PDB file of C-alpha atoms and ligand atoms in Angstrom:
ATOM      1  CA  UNK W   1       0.000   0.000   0.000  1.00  0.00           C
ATOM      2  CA  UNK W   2       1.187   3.509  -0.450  1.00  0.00           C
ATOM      3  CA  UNK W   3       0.437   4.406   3.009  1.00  0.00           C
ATOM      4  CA  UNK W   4       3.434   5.871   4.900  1.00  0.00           C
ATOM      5  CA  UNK W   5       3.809   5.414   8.473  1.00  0.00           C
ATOM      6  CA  UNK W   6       3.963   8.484  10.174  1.00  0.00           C
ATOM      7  CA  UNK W   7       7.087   7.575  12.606  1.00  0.00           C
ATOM      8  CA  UNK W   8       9.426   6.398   9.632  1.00  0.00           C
ATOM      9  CA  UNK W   9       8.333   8.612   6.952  1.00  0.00           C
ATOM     10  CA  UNK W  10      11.487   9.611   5.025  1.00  0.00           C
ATOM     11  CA  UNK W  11       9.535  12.777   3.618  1.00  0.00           C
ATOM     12  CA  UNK W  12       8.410  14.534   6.638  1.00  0.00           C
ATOM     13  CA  UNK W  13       5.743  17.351   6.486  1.00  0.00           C
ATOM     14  CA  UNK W  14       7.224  20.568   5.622  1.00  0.00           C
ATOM     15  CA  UNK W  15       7.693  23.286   8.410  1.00  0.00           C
ATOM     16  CA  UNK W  16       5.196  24.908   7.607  1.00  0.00           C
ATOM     17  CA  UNK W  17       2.388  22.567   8.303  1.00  0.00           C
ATOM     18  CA  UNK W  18       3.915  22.537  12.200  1.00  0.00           C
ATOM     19  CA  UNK W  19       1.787  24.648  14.851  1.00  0.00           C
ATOM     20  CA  UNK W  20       2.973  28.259  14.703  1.00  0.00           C
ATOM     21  CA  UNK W  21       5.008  28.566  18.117  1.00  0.00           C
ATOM     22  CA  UNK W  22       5.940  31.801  19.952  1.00  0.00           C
ATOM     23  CA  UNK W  23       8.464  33.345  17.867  1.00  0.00           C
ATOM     24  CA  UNK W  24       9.855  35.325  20.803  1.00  0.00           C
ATOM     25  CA  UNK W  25      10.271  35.449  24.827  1.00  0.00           C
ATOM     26  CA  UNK W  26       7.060  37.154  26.291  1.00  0.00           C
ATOM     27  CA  UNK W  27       8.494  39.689  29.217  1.00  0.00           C
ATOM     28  CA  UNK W  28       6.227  40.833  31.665  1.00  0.00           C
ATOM     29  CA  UNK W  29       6.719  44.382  33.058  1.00  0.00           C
ATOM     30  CA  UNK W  30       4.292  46.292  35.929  1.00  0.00           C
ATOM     31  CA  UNK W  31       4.610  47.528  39.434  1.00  0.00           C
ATOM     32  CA  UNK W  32       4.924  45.297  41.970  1.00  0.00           C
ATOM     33  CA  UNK W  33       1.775  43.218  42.489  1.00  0.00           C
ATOM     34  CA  UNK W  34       0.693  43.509  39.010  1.00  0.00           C
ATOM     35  CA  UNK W  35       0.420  40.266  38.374  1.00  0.00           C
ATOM     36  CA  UNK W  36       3.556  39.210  36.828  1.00  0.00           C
ATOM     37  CA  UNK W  37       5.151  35.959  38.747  1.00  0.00           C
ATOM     38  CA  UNK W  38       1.559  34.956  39.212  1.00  0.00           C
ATOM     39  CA  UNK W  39       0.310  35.160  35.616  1.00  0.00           C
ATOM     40  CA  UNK W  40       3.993  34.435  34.222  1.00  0.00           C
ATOM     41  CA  UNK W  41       3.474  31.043  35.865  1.00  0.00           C
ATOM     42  CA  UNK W  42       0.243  29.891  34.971  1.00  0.00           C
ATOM     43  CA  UNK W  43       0.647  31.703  31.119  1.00  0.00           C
ATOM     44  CA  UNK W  44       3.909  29.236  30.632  1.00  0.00           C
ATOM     45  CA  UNK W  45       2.037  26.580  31.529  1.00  0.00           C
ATOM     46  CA  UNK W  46      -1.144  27.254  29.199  1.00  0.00           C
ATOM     47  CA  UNK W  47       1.289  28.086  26.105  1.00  0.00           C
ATOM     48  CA  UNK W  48       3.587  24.699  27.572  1.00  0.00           C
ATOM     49  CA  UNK W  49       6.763  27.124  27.619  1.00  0.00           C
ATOM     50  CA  UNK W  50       9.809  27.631  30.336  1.00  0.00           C
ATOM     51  CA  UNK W  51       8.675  30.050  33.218  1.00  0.00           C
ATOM     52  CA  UNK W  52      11.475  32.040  34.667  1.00  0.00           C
ATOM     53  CA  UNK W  53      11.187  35.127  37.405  1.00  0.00           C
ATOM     54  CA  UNK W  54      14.247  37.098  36.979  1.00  0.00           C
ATOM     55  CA  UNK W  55      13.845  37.562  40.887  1.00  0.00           C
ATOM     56  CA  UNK W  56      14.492  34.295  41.478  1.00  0.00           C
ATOM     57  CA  UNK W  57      17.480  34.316  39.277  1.00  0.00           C
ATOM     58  CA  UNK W  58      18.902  37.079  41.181  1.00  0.00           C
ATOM     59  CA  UNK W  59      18.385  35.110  44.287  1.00  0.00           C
ATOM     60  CA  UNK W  60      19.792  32.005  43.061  1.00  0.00           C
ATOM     61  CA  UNK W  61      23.088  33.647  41.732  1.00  0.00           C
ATOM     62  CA  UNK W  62      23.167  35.493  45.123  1.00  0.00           C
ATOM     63  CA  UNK W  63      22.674  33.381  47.404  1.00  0.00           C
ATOM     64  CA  UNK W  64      20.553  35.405  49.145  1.00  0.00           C
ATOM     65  CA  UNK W  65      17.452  37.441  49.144  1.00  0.00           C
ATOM     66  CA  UNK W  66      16.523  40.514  47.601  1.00  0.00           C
ATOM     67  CA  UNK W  67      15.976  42.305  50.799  1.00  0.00           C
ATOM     68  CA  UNK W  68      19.219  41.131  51.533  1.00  0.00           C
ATOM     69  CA  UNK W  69      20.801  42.611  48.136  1.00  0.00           C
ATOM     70  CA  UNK W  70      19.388  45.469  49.089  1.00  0.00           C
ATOM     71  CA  UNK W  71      20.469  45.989  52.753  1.00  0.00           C
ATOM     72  CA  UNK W  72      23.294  44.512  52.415  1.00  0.00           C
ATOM     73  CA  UNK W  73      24.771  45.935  48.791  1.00  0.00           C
ATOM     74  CA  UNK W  74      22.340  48.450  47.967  1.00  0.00           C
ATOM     75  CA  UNK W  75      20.381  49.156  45.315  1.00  0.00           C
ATOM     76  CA  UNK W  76      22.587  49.761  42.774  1.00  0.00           C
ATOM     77  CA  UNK W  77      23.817  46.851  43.389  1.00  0.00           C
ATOM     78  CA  UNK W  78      20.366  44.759  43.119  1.00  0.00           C
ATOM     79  CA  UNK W  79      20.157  46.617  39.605  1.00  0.00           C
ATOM     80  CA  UNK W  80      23.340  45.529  38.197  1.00  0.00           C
ATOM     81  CA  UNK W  81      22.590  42.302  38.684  1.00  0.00           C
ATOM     82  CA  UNK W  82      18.906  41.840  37.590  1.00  0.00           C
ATOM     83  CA  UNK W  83      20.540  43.865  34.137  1.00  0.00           C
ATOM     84  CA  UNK W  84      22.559  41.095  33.617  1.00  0.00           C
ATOM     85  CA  UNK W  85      20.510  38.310  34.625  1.00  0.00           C
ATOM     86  CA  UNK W  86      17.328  39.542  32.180  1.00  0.00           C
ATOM     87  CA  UNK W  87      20.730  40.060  29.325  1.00  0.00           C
ATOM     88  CA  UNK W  88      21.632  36.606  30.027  1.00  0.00           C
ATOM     89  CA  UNK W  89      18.049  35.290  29.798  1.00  0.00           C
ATOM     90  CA  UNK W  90      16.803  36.892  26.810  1.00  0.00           C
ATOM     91  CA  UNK W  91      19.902  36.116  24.654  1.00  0.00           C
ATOM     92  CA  UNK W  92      20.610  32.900  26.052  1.00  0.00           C
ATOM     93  CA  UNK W  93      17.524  30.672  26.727  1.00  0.00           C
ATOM     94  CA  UNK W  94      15.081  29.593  24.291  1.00  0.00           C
ATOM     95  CA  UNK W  95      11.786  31.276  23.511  1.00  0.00           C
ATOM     96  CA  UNK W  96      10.281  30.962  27.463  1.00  0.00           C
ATOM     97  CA  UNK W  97       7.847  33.501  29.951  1.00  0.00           C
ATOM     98  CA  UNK W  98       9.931  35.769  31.780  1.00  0.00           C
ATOM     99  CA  UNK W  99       8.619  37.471  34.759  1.00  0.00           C
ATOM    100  CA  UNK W 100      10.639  40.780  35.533  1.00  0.00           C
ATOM    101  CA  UNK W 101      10.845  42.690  38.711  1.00  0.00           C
ATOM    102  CA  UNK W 102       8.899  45.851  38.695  1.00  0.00           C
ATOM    103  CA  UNK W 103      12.195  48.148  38.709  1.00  0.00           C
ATOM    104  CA  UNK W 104      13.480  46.087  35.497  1.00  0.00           C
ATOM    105  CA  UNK W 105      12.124  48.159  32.800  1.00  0.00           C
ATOM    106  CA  UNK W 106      13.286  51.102  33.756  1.00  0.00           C
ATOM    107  CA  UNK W 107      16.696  50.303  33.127  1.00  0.00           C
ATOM    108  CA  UNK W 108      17.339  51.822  29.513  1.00  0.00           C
ATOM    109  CA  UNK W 109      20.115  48.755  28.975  1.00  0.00           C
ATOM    110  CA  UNK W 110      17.453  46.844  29.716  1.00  0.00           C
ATOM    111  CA  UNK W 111      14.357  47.833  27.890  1.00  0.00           C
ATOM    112  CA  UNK W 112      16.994  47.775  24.658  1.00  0.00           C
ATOM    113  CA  UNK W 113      17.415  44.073  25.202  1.00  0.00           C
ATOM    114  CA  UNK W 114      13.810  43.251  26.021  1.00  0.00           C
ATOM    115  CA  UNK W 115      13.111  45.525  22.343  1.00  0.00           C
ATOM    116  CA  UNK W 116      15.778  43.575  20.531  1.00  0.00           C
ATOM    117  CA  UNK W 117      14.499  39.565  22.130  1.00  0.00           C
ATOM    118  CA  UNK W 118      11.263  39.534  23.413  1.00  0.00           C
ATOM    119  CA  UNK W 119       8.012  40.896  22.982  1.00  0.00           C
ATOM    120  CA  UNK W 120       6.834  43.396  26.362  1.00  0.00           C
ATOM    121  CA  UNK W 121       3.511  42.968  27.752  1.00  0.00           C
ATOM    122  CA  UNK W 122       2.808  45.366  30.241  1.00  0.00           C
ATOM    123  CA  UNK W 123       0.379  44.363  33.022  1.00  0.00           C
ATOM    124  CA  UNK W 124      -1.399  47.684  34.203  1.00  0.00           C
ATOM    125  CA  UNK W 125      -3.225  47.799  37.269  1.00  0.00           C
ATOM    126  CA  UNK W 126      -4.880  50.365  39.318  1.00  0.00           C
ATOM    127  CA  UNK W 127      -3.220  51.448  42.631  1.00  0.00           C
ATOM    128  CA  UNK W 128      -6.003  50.139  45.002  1.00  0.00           C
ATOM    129  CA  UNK W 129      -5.282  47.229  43.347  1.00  0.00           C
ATOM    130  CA  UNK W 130      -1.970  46.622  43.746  1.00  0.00           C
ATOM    131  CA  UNK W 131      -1.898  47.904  47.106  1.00  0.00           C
ATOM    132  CA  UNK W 132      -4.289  44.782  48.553  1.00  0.00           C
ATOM    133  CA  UNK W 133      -2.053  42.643  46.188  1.00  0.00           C
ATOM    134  CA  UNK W 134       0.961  43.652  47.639  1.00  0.00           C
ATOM    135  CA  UNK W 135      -0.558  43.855  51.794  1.00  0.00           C
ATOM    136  CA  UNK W 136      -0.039  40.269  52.302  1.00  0.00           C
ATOM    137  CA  UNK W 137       3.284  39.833  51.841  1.00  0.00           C
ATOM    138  CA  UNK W 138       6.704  41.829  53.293  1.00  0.00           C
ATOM    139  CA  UNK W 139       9.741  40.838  50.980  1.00  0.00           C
ATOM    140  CA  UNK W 140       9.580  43.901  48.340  1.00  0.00           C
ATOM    141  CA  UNK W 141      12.204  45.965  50.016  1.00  0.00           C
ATOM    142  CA  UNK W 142      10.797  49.131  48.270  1.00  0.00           C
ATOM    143  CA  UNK W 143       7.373  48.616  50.154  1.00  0.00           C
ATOM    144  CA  UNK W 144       9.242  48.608  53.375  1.00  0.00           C
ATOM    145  CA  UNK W 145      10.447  52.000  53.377  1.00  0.00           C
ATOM    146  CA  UNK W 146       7.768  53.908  54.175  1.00  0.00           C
ATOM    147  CA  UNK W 147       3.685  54.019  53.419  1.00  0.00           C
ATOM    148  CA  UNK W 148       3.135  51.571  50.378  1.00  0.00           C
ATOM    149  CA  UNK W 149       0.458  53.754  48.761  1.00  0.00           C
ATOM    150  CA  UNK W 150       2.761  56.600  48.491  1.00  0.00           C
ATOM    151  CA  UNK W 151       5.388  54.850  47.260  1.00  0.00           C
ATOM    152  CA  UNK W 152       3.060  52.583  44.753  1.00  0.00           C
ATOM    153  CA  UNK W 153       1.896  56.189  43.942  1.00  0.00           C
ATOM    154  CA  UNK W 154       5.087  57.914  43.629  1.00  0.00           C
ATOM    155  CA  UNK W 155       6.461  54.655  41.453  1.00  0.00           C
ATOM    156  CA  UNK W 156       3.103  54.543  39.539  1.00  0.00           C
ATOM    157  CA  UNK W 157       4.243  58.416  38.181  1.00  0.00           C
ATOM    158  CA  UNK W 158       7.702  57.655  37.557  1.00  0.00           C
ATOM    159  CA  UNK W 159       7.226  54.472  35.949  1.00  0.00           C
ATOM    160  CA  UNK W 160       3.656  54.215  33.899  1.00  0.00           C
ATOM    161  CA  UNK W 161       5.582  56.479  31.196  1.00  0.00           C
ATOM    162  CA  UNK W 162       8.226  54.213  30.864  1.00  0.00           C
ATOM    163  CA  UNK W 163       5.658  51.049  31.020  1.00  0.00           C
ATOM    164  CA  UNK W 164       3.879  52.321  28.090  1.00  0.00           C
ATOM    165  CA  UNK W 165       6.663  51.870  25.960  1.00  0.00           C
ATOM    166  CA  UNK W 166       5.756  47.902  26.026  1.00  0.00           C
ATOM    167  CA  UNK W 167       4.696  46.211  22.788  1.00  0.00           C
ATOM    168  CA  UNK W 168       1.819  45.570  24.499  1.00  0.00           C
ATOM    169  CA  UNK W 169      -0.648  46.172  27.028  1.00  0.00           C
ATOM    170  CA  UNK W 170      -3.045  44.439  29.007  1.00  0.00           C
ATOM    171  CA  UNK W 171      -5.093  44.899  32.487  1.00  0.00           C
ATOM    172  CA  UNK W 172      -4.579  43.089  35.325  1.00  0.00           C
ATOM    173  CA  UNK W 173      -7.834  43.685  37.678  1.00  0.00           C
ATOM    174  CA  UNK W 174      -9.855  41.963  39.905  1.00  0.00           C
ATOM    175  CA  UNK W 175     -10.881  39.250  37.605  1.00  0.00           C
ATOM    176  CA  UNK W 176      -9.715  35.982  38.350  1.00  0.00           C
ATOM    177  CA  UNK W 177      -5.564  35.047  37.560  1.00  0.00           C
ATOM    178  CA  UNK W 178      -6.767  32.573  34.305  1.00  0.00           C
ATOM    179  CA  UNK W 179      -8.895  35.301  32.732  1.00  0.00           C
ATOM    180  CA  UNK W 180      -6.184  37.968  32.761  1.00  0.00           C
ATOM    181  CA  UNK W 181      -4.113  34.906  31.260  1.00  0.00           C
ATOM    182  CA  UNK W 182      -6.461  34.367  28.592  1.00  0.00           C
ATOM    183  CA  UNK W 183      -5.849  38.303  27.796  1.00  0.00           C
ATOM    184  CA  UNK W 184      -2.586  38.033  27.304  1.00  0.00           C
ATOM    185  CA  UNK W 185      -2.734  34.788  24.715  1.00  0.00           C
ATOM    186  CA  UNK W 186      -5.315  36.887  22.498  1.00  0.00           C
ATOM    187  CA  UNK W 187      -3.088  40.005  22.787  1.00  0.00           C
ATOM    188  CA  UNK W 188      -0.185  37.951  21.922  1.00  0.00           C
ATOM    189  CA  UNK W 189      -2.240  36.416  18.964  1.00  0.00           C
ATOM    190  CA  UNK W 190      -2.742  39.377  17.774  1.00  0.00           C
ATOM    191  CA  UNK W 191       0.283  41.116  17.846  1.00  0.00           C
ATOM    192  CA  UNK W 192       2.024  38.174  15.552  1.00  0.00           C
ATOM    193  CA  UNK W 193      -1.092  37.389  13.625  1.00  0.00           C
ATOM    194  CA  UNK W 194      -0.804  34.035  14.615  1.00  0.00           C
ATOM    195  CA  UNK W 195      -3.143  31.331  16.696  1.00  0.00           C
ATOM    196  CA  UNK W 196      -0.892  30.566  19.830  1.00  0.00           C
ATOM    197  CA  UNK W 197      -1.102  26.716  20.466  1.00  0.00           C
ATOM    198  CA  UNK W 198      -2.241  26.212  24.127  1.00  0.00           C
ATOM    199  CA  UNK W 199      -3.750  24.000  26.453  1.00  0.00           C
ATOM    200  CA  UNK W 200      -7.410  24.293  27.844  1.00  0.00           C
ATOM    201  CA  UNK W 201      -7.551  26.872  30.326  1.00  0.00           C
ATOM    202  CA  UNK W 202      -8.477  25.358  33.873  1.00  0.00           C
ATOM    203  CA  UNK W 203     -11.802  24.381  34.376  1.00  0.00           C
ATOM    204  CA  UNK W 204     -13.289  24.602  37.922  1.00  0.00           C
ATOM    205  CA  UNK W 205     -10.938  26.572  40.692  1.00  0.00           C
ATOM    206  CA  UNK W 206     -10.154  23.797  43.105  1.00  0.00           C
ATOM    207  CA  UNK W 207      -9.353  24.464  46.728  1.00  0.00           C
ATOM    208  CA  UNK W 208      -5.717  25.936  46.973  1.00  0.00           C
ATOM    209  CA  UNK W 209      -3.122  23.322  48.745  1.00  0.00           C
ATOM    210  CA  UNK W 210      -0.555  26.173  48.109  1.00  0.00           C
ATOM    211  CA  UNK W 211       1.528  27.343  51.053  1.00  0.00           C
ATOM    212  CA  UNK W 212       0.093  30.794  52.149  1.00  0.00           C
ATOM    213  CA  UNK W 213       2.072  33.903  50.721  1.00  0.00           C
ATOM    214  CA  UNK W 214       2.815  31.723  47.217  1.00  0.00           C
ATOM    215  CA  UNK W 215       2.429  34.148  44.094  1.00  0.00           C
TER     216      UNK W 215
HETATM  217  N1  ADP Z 301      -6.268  38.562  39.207  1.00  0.00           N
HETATM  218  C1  ADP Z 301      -5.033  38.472  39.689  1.00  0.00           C
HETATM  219  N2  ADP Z 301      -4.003  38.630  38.878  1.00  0.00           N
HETATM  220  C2  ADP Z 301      -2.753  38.552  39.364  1.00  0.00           C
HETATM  221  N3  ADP Z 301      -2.448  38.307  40.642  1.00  0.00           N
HETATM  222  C3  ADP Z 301      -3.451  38.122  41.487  1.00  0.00           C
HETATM  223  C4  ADP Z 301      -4.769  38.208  41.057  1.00  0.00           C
HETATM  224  N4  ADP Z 301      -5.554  38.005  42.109  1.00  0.00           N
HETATM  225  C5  ADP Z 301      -4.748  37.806  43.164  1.00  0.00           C
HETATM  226  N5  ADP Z 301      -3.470  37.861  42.780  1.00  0.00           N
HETATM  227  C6  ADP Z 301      -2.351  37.697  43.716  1.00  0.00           C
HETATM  228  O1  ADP Z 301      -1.658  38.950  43.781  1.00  0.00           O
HETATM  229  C7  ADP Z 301      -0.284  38.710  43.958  1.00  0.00           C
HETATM  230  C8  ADP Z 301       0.395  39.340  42.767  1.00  0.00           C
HETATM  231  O2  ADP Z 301       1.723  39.283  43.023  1.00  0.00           O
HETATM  232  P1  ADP Z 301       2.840  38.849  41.999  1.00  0.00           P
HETATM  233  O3  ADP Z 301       2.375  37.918  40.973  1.00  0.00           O
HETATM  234  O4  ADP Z 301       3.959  38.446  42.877  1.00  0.00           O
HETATM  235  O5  ADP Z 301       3.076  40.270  41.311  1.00  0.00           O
HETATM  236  P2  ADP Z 301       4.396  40.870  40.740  1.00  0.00           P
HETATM  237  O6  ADP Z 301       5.306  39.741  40.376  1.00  0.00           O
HETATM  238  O7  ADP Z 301       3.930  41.679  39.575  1.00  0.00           O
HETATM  239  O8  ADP Z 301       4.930  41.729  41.850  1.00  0.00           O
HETATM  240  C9  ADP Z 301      -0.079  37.183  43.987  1.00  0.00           C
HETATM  241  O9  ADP Z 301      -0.120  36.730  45.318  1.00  0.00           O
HETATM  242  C10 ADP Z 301      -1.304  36.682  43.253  1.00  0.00           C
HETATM  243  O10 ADP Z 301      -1.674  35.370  43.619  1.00  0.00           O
HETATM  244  O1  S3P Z 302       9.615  47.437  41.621  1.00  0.00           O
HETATM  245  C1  S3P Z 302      10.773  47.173  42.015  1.00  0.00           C
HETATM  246  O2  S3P Z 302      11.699  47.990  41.940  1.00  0.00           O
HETATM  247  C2  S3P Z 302      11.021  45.825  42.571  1.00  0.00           C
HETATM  248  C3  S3P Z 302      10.120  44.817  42.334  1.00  0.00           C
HETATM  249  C4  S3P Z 302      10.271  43.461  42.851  1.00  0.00           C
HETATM  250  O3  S3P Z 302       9.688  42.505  41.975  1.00  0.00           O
HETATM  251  P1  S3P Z 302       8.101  42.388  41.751  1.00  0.00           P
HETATM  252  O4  S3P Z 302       7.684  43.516  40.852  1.00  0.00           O
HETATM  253  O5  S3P Z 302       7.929  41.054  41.106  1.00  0.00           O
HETATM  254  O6  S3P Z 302       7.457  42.462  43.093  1.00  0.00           O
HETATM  255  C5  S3P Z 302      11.761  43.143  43.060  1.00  0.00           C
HETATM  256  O7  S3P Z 302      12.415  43.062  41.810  1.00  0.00           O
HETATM  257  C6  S3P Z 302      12.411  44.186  43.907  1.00  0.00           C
HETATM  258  O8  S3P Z 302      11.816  44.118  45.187  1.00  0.00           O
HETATM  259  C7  S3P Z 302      12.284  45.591  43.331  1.00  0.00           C
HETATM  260 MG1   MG Z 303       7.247  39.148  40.817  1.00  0.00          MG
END
């Protein structure tokens, strides 16, 4: 018969009959509490990609904390590091979701390298918003120092400006995680024109067995 099995076919389907994939790493930027480890996470796993958070890359290569970067070395410091960490991600690791910290993009080295290897999706969120997001836990340095609603407010004016310049935009409110995720595949479908292969988004939101303060 002229039937060709699939698994020993010496004439494989061309290329371009394969699923279109992701042609580039999608980098989340926002303040802190936008959203971005917690969507980064689950958006990886619906497009079946690498997650990475930068801030755990910076912690890993440390050794140590961020709060301890930053008491210990600065801030300066902290930046240096996460610029080369993010450099070292986007040139060197295959298409994947990278979560940023919220200072990240306002690095101009930076938002070069994020221009020239990813494609920026900016998670924007109102202040109330990421001020209950942001209450329950204590290891942002920045929200240490001080009244986090002034300095969420004072960041949200320095920064927003700087945010816009992302390829893309998308709002991260009180819906649920998975439907903010679901924003982010259609804006990313749009942006390249292409259908994004994924898996099913998650049905029914079972009863969390996470440890408390887990993003
Ligand atoms: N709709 C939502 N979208 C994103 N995060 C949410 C949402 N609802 C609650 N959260 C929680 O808010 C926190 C957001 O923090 P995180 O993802 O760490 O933000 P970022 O990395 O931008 O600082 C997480 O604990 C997350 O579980
Ligand atoms: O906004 C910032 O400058 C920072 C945000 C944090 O990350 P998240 O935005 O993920 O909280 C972390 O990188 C560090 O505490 C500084
Ligand atoms: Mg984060």
């Amino acid at each position: 018969m002229g039937l060709r099995n699939a698994t020993t076919d010496p004439h494989p389907a061309p290329a371009e009959d394969a699923p279109p994939r992701l042609p580039r790493t999608v980098v989340l930027v926002g303040l802190m509490g936008a959203g971005k480890s917690a969507i980064g996470r689950r958006l990886a796993a619906r497009l079946n990609l690498p997650f990475r958070d930068a801030d755990i890359e910076i912690e890993a290569a440390a050794g140590c904390t961020i709060a301890e970067i930053f008491a210990r070395d600065g801030e300066p410091v902290f930046r240096a590091v996460e610029r080369k960490i993010i450099a070292r991600l986007l040139t060197e690791e295959p298409v994947h979701i990278l979560a940023t910290g919220g200072g990240a993009f306002m690095d101009a080295d930076t938002r070069a390298t994020v221009h020239a290897h990813g494609v920026s999706v900016w998670l924007r969120a109102e202040l109330d918003v990421l001020i209950a997001r942001t209450a329950k836990r204590t290891h942002r340095p920045l929200l240490n120092q001080g009244n986090p609603r002034d300095v969420l407010s004072r960041l949200m004016n320095l920064r927003y400006p700087v945010y816009a310049d992302s390829d893309l935009t998308v709002v991260s409110d009180e819906r649920p995680p998975d439907a903010t995720v679901e924003l982010v595949i259609e804006a990313l479908e749009r942006h390249f024109g292409i259908p994004l292969p994924h898996r099913a988004a998650p049905t029914a939101a079972p009863a969390t067995s996470k440890p408390a303060g887990t993003p």
